[in-house]
Short mmCIF file of C-alpha atoms in Angstrom, two decimals:
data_model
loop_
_atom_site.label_atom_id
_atom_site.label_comp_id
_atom_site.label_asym_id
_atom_site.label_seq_id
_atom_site.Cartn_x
_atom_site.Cartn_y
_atom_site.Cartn_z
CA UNK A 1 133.60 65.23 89.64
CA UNK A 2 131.55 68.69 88.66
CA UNK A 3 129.26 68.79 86.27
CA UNK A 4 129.61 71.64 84.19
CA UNK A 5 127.84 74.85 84.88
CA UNK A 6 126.45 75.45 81.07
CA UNK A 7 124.91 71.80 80.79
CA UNK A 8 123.10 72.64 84.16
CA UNK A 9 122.12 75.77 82.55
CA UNK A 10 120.78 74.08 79.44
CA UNK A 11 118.88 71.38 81.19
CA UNK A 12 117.37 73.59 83.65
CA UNK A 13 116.22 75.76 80.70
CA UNK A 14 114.90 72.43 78.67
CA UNK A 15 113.15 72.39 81.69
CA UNK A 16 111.32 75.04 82.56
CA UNK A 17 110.54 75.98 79.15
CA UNK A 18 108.87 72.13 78.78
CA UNK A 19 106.50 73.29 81.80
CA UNK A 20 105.98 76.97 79.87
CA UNK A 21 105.17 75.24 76.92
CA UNK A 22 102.68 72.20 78.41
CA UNK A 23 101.13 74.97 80.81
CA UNK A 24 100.11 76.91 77.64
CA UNK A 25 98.54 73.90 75.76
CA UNK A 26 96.55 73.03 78.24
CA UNK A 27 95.25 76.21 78.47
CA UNK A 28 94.75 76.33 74.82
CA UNK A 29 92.89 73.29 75.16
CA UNK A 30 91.05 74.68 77.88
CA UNK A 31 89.89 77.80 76.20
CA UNK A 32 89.53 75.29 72.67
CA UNK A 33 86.80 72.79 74.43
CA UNK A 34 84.89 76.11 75.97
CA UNK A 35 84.85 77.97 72.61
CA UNK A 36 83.84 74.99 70.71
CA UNK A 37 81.04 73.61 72.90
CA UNK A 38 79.93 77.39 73.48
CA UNK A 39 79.52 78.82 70.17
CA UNK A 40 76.48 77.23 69.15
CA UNK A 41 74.30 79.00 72.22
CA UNK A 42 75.90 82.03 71.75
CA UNK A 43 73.88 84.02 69.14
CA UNK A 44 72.02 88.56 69.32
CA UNK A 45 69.05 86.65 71.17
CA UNK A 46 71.38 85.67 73.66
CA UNK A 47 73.34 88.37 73.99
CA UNK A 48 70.58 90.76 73.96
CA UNK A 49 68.07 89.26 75.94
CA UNK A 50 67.14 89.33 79.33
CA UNK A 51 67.30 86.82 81.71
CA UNK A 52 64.82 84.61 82.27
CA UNK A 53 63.83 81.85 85.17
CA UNK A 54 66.35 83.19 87.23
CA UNK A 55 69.14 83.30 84.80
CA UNK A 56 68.71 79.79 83.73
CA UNK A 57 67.43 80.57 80.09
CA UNK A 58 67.36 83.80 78.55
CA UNK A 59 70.62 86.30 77.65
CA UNK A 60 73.36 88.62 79.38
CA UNK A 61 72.36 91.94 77.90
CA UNK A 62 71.74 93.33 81.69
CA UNK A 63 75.08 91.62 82.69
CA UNK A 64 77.30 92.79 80.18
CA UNK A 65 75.51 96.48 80.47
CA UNK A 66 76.63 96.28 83.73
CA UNK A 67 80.28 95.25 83.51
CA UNK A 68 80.61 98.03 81.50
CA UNK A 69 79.16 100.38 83.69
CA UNK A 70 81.02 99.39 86.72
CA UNK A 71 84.44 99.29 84.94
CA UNK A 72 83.83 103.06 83.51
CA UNK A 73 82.36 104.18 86.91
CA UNK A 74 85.23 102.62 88.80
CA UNK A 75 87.85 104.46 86.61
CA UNK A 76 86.10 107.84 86.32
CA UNK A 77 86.41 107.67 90.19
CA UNK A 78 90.00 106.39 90.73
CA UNK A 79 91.88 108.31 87.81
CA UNK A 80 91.36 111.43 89.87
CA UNK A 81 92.21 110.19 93.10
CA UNK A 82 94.79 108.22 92.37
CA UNK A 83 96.61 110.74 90.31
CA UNK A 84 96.12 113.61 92.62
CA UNK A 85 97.50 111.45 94.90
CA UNK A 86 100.43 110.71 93.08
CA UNK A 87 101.09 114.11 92.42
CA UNK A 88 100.61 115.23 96.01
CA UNK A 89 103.48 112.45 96.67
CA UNK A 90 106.10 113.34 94.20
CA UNK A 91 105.25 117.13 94.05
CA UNK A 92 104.17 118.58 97.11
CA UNK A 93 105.49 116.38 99.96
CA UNK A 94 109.11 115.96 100.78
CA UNK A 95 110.24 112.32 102.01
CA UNK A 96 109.13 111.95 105.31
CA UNK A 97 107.78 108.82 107.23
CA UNK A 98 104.11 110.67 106.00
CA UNK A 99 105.07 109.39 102.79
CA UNK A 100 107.12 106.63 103.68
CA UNK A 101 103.47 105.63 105.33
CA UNK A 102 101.76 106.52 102.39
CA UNK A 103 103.54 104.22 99.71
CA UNK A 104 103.57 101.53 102.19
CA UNK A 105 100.14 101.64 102.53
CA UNK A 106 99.82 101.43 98.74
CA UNK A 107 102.08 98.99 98.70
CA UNK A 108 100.08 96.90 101.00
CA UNK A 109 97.35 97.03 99.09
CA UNK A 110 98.62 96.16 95.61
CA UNK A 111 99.36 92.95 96.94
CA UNK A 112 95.93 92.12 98.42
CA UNK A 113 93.85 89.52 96.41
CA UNK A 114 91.10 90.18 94.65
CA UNK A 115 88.78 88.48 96.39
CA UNK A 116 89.63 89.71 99.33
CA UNK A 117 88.38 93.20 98.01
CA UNK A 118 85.61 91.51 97.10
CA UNK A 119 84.71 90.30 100.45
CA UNK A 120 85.53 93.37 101.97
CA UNK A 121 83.41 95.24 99.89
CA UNK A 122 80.39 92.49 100.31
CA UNK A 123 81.08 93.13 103.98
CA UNK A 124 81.41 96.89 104.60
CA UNK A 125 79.71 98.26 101.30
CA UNK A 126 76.92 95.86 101.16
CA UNK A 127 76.05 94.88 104.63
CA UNK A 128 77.08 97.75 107.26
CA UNK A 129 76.34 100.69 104.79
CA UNK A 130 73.40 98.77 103.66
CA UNK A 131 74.07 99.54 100.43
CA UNK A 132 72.60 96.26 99.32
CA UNK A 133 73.57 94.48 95.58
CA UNK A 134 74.28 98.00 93.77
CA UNK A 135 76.10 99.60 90.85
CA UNK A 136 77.42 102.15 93.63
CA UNK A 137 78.69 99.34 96.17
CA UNK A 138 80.38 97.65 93.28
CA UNK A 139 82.12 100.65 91.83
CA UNK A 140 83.49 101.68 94.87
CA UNK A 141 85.33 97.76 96.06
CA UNK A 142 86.57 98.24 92.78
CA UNK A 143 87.91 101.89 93.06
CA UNK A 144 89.25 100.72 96.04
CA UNK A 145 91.11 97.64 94.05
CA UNK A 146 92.43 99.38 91.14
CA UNK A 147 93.24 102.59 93.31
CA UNK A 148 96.94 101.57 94.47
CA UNK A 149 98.21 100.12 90.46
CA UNK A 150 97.26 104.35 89.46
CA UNK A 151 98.91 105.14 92.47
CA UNK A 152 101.93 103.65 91.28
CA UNK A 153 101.87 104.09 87.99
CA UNK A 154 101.32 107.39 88.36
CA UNK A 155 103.73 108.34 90.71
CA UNK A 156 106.79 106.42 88.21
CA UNK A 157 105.37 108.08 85.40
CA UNK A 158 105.65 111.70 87.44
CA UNK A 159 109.22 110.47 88.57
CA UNK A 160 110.76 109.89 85.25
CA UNK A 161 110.44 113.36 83.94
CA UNK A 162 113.31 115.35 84.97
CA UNK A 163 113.70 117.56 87.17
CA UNK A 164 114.42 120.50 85.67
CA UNK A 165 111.64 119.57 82.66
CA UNK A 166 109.26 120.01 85.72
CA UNK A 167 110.62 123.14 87.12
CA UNK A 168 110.79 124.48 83.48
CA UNK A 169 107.16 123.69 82.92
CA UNK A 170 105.39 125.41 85.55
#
């Protein structure tokens, strides 16, 4: 006896979108308990204060300053790179196993974890440059982690213009 393919189907899709739908509430309850228990601290003093006691009372204002410093440093960095390096791949180079070595590189590292930059950053950046806990050592582990996605992106982007809308434009 066979079971018919387009019950199989259904169940299997009962199925997995029962485990979408429970893996979203609980994440909605997750982010529900932390919102509602949070919002009473969270108020200008403590957002613009400093830390105090070693972080234990006080605000984030030097940590949030921060964030945003790193994430604009770390772009303003990598946009250039990574683009030029895009554009040295699709424009300038023909396929060779240069490039083949290239992308696979960047390939390589797209799939690297996070923390694994991190760690390699702590590591080189912080501890054999002696760079110590800086803005600098920070932007550059994550330069270094964002570097490969505007690799990619870029080099797609470049690919999808035509050919002859390239030719026609220099």
């Amino acid at each position: 006896m066979r079971i018919d393919p387009r019950i199989i189907d259904r169940s299997v899709r009962i199925a997995l979108n029962g485990q979408a739908y429970f893996t979203v509430g609980i994440l909605i309850v997750i982010v529900a308990v932390i919102f509602f228990k949070g919002i009473a601290h969270v108020n200008p003093q403590f957002i613009f204060a400093f830390p105090e006691d070693m972080g234990r009372h006080g605000g984030i204002f030097p940590s949030v300053v921060g964030t945003i410093q790193l994430a604009v440093l770390s772009i303003l960095f990598a946009t250039p790179l990574g683009v030029g390096t895009a554009i040295f791949l699709t424009e300038y180079t023909r396929e060779s196993i240069f490039t083949k070595l290239i992308r696979f590189g960047v390939e390589s590292l797209a799939g690297i974890p996070s923390i694994l930059y991190g760690l390699f950053g702590f590591i080189f950046f912080v501890i054999k440059l002696k760079m110590g806990w800086s803005l600098f050592a920070g932007t550059l582990t994550v330069m270094i982690m964002i570097l490969p996605t505007i690799i990619r992106t870029s080099e797609e982007a470049i690919k999808s213009v035509p050919r002859q809308l390239r030719i026609v434009s220099y």
